[in-house]
Amino acid sequence: MSRTALRICPLCEATCGLTLTVDDGRVTGARGDRGDVFSKGFICPKGAAFGAVDSDPDRLRTPLVRVDGELREATWEEAFDAVAAGIRPVVERHGPHAVGIVLGNPNVHTMAGGLYPPVLIAGLGTRSLFTASTVDQMPKHVSSGLLFGDANAIAVPDLDRTDHLLLIGANPLESNGSLCTAPDFPGRLKALKARGGTLTVIDPRRTRTARLADRHIAIRPGTDALLLAAMAYTLFDEGLVDLGERAPHIQGLEELAAALDDFTPEAAAGACDVDAAGIRALARELAAAPTAAVYGRIGSCTVPHGTLASWLVDVLNVLTGNLDRPGGALFPQAATDRTPRPAGPGSGFALGRWHSRVRRHPEAKGELPLSALAEEIDTATDEGEPVRALIAVAANPVLSAPDGDRLDKALGSLDFMVSVDPYLNETSRHAHVVLPPPPPAQSPHHDFAFNTLAVRNQVRYTRPALPLEAGRMAETEILARLVLAVTGMHGADPAAVDATVIDRTLGRATRDPHSPVHGRDPQDLASLLTGDNGPERRLDMMLRLGPYGDGFGADPDGLTLDRLLAHPHGIDLGPLRPRLPQPLKTRSGKVELLPEPIAADLPRLRAALDERPGGLVLVGRRHLRSNNSWMHNVPALTGGSNRCTLHMHPEDAEALGVRDGEPVRIKGAGGEVTAPAEVTDGVRRGVVSLPHGWGHDRPGTRMRHAAAEPGANVNQLLDGSLLDPLSGNAVLNGVPVDVAPLTAPVTEKHEALT
Ligand SMILES: Nc1nc2c(c(=O)[nH]1)N[C@H]1C(S)=C(S)[C@@H](COP(=O)(O)OP(=O)(O)OC[C@H]3O[C@@H](n4cnc5c(=O)[nH]c(N)nc54)[C@H](O)[C@@H]3O)O[C@H]1N2
Ligand SMILES: Nc1nc2c(c(=O)[nH]1)N[C@H]1C(S)=C(S)[C@@H](COP(=O)(O)OP(=O)(O)OC[C@H]3O[C@@H](n4cnc5c(=O)[nH]c(N)nc54)[C@H](O)[C@@H]3O)O[C@H]1N2
Ligand code: SF4
Ligand SMILES: [Mo]
């Protein structure tokens, strides 16, 4: 019997609503849900392949437990017994920091990943926390923390209303957008052009997004902070600064102008390889546009000056009066955000409250750099214990972090490791226990993270499209049991984890004079919560306490889980609205334009004005039918143009004797890999591009299709030493490499390229 079910797509940040076709308990089709209040029917090839992703035969069906060195199928009870027996002795003998936690990207795409990792981290009390954020967007968190006092206050471009979009190091036509949740990003860019707006793209590659733009600037990788600083300089120099209505909420303008004094367009032009007149033109256009938004992503974050570039993106929005105004860049307000506190000074954002043991990297947002994970395991120091046990949830750092070979060895040396992962892959193959979550069709979905980054305020929730198969455990329950097992409460009822969170949250809310439930009895409130299980009751609680909530009756028209369930295609909460000064949590209560750590990092940027790297540098790229490291096992999404090839400019190829389609050796500080060359003028001269997430050729994995066309692990070219110092983010783009035909030896930086 055939039926349909609604399901929000978890495969990228666009969060499209899907209508799934279900036949005999299996998803056999997926199309865009035309009734979805946000995505309105949009779908991409990954969403269309939802059924194939969901029913991949290589997904693990039962837990695995290592016995005599080998992973064997086990019951859930045996698996959690093994977790408790593996982790507790490490905590008791060596303390909580000897247990590392690694959280990967899919945690922001699952309800379980939104609800339980914070409880896990707090419960364990470890400082050894590593996540995909430090190979991704940590620079943006740090710049937001410093500017606005809140690392999660991220202003997103008002795509649907802006007149002018300056897009830096992002390729939404392949990625569908990031830190800017916008289903049908391509359609929204086309609409911008159709209403007479302009799109400028800055990218060393002529991407599909660049081809859509009015102007494409093929910048030298790693130099965006210089370009942006020179644009800001120009605004001051030419009297174009206009803070607009938000001026009373902004401080540090004069200090900023003085700090940018050296960054003239003329000084930056050589390093960026963009002429000075062009830089001035970019600044003038930004200032002249009725509304404009500057937006930067991966290519501006995963570089040596990632935090400065991220800061400058917002600085330009501020200087042109575009921060917090319609058509500019605004702060979304999600339905599960905390009750907005009244505006006023906050406690600010602190960096470096502790440091990593080996190379003394400062913590950022409670995290240590993922690039430092291997050394934190394999290197002894006088100071503290190395990481001896690891909890990996939805993470594949062997492929996604620098120097996978070293990490691979380090993971193999751990006393104990548990992976919560649907696949036995390059990372989970080292685990002593693998806990597989059910496929997405059997899981509920709500976007805790992406609704705080969406270009329109809206809220949606989908219950599981299919019931749990026999022998499966919901990922929410897996993580709740994991919390219990590692905190010494193994065997307790997992519902206790949710009940504790609910008690604490309601207790705090009832004591908060600004809360709609101030003075009420937390027990009474808890008894009012609806929902079929702990996670649903927590969602109900967050909705009801949130900015649109019913306040447990205080606003009878407000949001509750019941009301949301009555709107299966979601509830639209309107366009983004100006919110300043309420989101600010800086000590001054204002936007602090020149925070001290930023000022202290500017000399490093000044030194970069004189850098002119010779030789080739490496950048990454994404493909619409790929997603990081875990979607290469789905035949429908591989093949065609989605291949792990090295893009190379024809002139560079000729100079090095490289021919299209033939294998080349690529050598970097961390090692050497081989990939076929794809000669294309889609990359600028001096730049080569290899996608990430490939390299599925290690033994002991169970991803048969991926292993048949493994590709090369680009991150083996990195040794993990290059970081953005403020955020600890890995430098993944603009990295020097040498390239040679497979048959020839790799020579030092070829003369023809300098
Ligand atoms: N060179 C280079 N490296 C990069 C990047 C780059 O641009 N260039 N990009 C970086 C970025 S932005 C990111 S976010 C990281 C990603 O890095 P990671 O998060 O480490 O990698 P992913 O491939 O996203 O997948 C992580 C794991 O989640 C598992 N998984 C999938 N679905 C679920 C689920 O529902 N539940 C659970 N528990 N697990 C699930 C997958 O099987 C996989 O093992 O890679 C980074 N690495
Ligand atoms: N299809 C698909 N979609 C995805 C993912 C995926 O793997 N596949 N991953 C998801 C994840 S985890 C994330 S974080 C987002 C990322 O989303 P995006 O940021 O849009 O990611 P990319 O497509 O890698 O685009 C980054 C662009 O930066 C360019 N670039 C590299 N170095 C520089 C530089 O120094 N300066 C400038 N200006 N540009 C540079 C690259 O050429 C590339 O085109 O995508 C998400 N969506
Ligand atoms: S754009 Fe992203 S969310 Fe939308 S269907 Fe494609 S993968 Fe899913
Ligand atoms: Mo990412």
Short mmCIF file of N, CA, C and O and ligand atoms in Angstrom, two decimals, residues 59 103-106 110 132 135-136 298 393-397 399-401 420-423 425 437-438 475 620 622 627-630 692 714-715 718 732-733, ligand 1:
data_model
loop_
_atom_site.label_atom_id
_atom_site.label_comp_id
_atom_site.label_asym_id
_atom_site.label_seq_id
_atom_site.Cartn_x
_atom_site.Cartn_y
_atom_site.Cartn_z
N ARG A 59 24.03 0.53 5.75
CA ARG A 59 23.75 1.09 7.08
C ARG A 59 23.74 -0.03 8.11
O ARG A 59 23.14 -1.09 7.88
N LEU A 103 32.27 15.78 17.97
CA LEU A 103 30.93 15.93 17.38
C LEU A 103 31.07 16.35 15.92
O LEU A 103 31.73 17.33 15.62
N GLY A 104 30.42 15.58 15.05
CA GLY A 104 30.51 15.90 13.63
C GLY A 104 29.30 16.66 13.13
O GLY A 104 28.34 16.91 13.86
N ASN A 105 29.38 17.02 11.88
CA ASN A 105 28.38 17.88 11.27
C ASN A 105 26.93 17.38 11.37
O ASN A 105 26.03 18.18 11.65
N PRO A 106 26.64 16.08 11.14
CA PRO A 106 25.23 15.68 11.17
C PRO A 106 24.52 15.94 12.50
O PRO A 106 23.29 15.90 12.56
N THR A 110 20.18 16.60 13.18
CA THR A 110 19.28 15.66 13.85
C THR A 110 18.73 16.31 15.12
O THR A 110 19.38 17.17 15.72
N ALA A 132 33.29 19.57 14.41
CA ALA A 132 33.49 19.98 13.01
C ALA A 132 33.51 21.50 12.88
O ALA A 132 33.95 22.02 11.85
N VAL A 135 36.77 22.97 11.73
CA VAL A 135 37.19 22.82 10.33
C VAL A 135 36.16 23.52 9.45
O VAL A 135 35.97 23.18 8.30
N ASP A 136 35.47 24.50 10.04
CA ASP A 136 34.32 25.09 9.34
C ASP A 136 34.13 26.55 9.78
O ASP A 136 34.88 27.44 9.37
N ILE A 298 32.70 29.30 3.77
CA ILE A 298 33.87 28.44 3.89
C ILE A 298 35.18 29.05 3.37
O ILE A 298 36.19 29.03 4.05
N VAL A 393 30.36 11.27 17.98
CA VAL A 393 28.96 11.26 17.56
C VAL A 393 28.87 11.92 16.19
O VAL A 393 29.18 13.10 16.05
N ALA A 394 28.47 11.13 15.19
CA ALA A 394 28.28 11.66 13.84
C ALA A 394 29.53 12.40 13.35
O ALA A 394 29.45 13.53 12.89
N ALA A 395 30.67 11.76 13.49
CA ALA A 395 31.92 12.44 13.11
C ALA A 395 32.84 11.48 12.36
O ALA A 395 33.00 10.33 12.76
N ASN A 396 33.45 11.99 11.33
CA ASN A 396 34.42 11.20 10.57
C ASN A 396 35.71 11.99 10.38
O ASN A 396 36.13 12.28 9.26
N PRO A 397 36.37 12.35 11.49
CA PRO A 397 37.54 13.22 11.39
C PRO A 397 38.72 12.60 10.63
O PRO A 397 39.58 13.34 10.16
N LEU A 399 38.68 11.57 7.80
CA LEU A 399 38.63 12.19 6.47
C LEU A 399 38.43 13.70 6.52
O LEU A 399 38.85 14.41 5.63
N SER A 400 37.77 14.20 7.56
CA SER A 400 37.39 15.62 7.51
C SER A 400 38.40 16.55 8.16
O SER A 400 38.31 17.76 7.99
N ALA A 401 39.34 16.01 8.92
CA ALA A 401 40.32 16.85 9.61
C ALA A 401 41.70 16.66 8.99
O ALA A 401 41.96 15.65 8.33
N VAL A 420 28.78 6.85 17.64
CA VAL A 420 27.36 6.81 17.29
C VAL A 420 27.31 7.16 15.81
O VAL A 420 27.49 8.32 15.44
N ASP A 421 27.13 6.14 15.00
CA ASP A 421 27.26 6.36 13.55
C ASP A 421 26.52 5.26 12.79
O ASP A 421 26.59 4.10 13.18
N PRO A 422 25.83 5.64 11.70
CA PRO A 422 25.13 4.61 10.93
C PRO A 422 26.07 3.74 10.09
O PRO A 422 25.64 2.70 9.58
N TYR A 423 27.31 4.17 9.94
CA TYR A 423 28.22 3.44 9.06
C TYR A 423 29.48 3.00 9.79
O TYR A 423 29.94 3.67 10.73
N ASN A 425 32.90 3.30 9.06
CA ASN A 425 33.70 4.04 8.09
C ASN A 425 35.13 4.27 8.61
O ASN A 425 35.55 3.63 9.58
N PRO A 437 22.39 4.82 14.74
CA PRO A 437 21.07 5.43 14.79
C PRO A 437 20.22 4.90 13.64
O PRO A 437 20.76 4.40 12.66
N PRO A 438 18.91 5.02 13.76
CA PRO A 438 18.06 4.60 12.64
C PRO A 438 18.20 5.57 11.47
O PRO A 438 18.66 6.69 11.65
N GLU A 475 17.65 7.64 17.89
CA GLU A 475 18.94 8.26 18.24
C GLU A 475 18.82 9.09 19.52
O GLU A 475 19.78 9.20 20.29
N GLY A 620 39.41 23.89 -1.90
CA GLY A 620 38.46 22.77 -1.98
C GLY A 620 37.37 23.05 -2.98
O GLY A 620 37.44 24.01 -3.76
N ARG A 622 32.82 21.86 -3.49
CA ARG A 622 31.71 20.96 -3.18
C ARG A 622 30.94 20.65 -4.44
O ARG A 622 30.96 21.43 -5.39
N ASN A 627 28.01 15.10 -0.10
CA ASN A 627 27.90 15.82 1.17
C ASN A 627 29.00 15.35 2.10
O ASN A 627 28.92 14.25 2.64
N ASN A 628 30.02 16.18 2.27
CA ASN A 628 31.15 15.83 3.12
C ASN A 628 31.59 14.39 2.85
O ASN A 628 31.73 14.03 1.70
N SER A 629 31.75 13.56 3.90
CA SER A 629 32.40 12.27 3.66
C SER A 629 31.43 11.09 3.55
O SER A 629 31.85 9.99 3.30
N TRP A 630 30.13 11.33 3.80
CA TRP A 630 29.31 10.13 4.02
C TRP A 630 28.28 9.83 2.96
O TRP A 630 27.47 8.92 3.12
N HIS A 692 36.79 17.52 -0.71
CA HIS A 692 37.09 16.78 0.52
C HIS A 692 36.08 15.65 0.73
O HIS A 692 35.08 15.57 0.02
N VAL A 714 41.93 14.66 0.52
CA VAL A 714 42.63 15.95 0.37
C VAL A 714 43.30 16.37 1.68
O VAL A 714 44.36 17.01 1.68
N ASN A 715 42.70 16.00 2.80
CA ASN A 715 43.24 16.47 4.08
C ASN A 715 44.54 15.79 4.47
O ASN A 715 45.19 16.19 5.44
N LEU A 718 47.52 18.10 4.45
CA LEU A 718 47.71 19.06 5.54
C LEU A 718 48.33 18.35 6.74
O LEU A 718 48.04 17.19 6.99
N LEU A 732 42.21 25.23 5.51
CA LEU A 732 41.94 24.18 4.52
C LEU A 732 42.05 24.72 3.11
O LEU A 732 42.07 23.97 2.14
N ASN A 733 42.07 26.04 2.99
CA ASN A 733 42.12 26.66 1.67
C ASN A 733 43.33 27.58 1.57
O ASN A 733 43.72 28.20 2.55
N1 LIG B 1 39.69 19.96 3.06
C1 LIG B 1 38.47 20.19 3.55
N2 LIG B 1 38.08 19.53 4.65
C2 LIG B 1 36.84 19.78 5.17
C3 LIG B 1 35.99 20.72 4.57
C4 LIG B 1 36.44 21.40 3.42
O1 LIG B 1 35.73 22.26 2.85
N3 LIG B 1 37.69 21.11 2.94
N4 LIG B 1 34.78 20.98 5.14
C5 LIG B 1 34.68 20.82 6.55
C6 LIG B 1 33.31 20.96 7.03
S1 LIG B 1 32.53 22.41 6.61
C7 LIG B 1 32.71 20.06 7.80
S2 LIG B 1 31.17 20.43 8.48
C8 LIG B 1 33.38 18.80 8.14
C9 LIG B 1 32.46 17.62 8.31
O2 LIG B 1 33.15 16.65 9.01
P1 LIG B 1 32.43 15.44 9.76
O3 LIG B 1 31.28 15.89 10.53
O4 LIG B 1 33.48 14.68 10.48
O5 LIG B 1 32.01 14.55 8.54
P2 LIG B 1 30.68 14.16 7.77
O6 LIG B 1 31.13 13.54 6.52
O7 LIG B 1 29.76 15.30 7.72
O8 LIG B 1 29.94 13.01 8.60
C10 LIG B 1 30.14 12.65 9.87
C11 LIG B 1 29.60 11.29 10.22
O9 LIG B 1 28.19 11.36 10.51
C12 LIG B 1 27.60 10.14 10.17
N5 LIG B 1 26.14 10.34 10.09
C13 LIG B 1 25.36 10.61 9.02
N6 LIG B 1 24.08 10.74 9.42
C14 LIG B 1 24.03 10.55 10.76
C15 LIG B 1 22.99 10.56 11.73
O10 LIG B 1 21.82 10.79 11.45
N7 LIG B 1 23.36 10.32 13.03
C16 LIG B 1 24.65 10.05 13.37
N8 LIG B 1 24.92 9.81 14.65
N9 LIG B 1 25.64 10.03 12.47
C17 LIG B 1 25.34 10.29 11.18
C18 LIG B 1 28.31 9.73 8.91
O11 LIG B 1 28.22 8.33 8.70
C19 LIG B 1 29.75 10.20 9.19
O12 LIG B 1 30.50 9.16 9.77
O13 LIG B 1 34.37 18.51 7.17
C20 LIG B 1 35.32 19.52 7.07
N10 LIG B 1 36.46 19.11 6.28
#
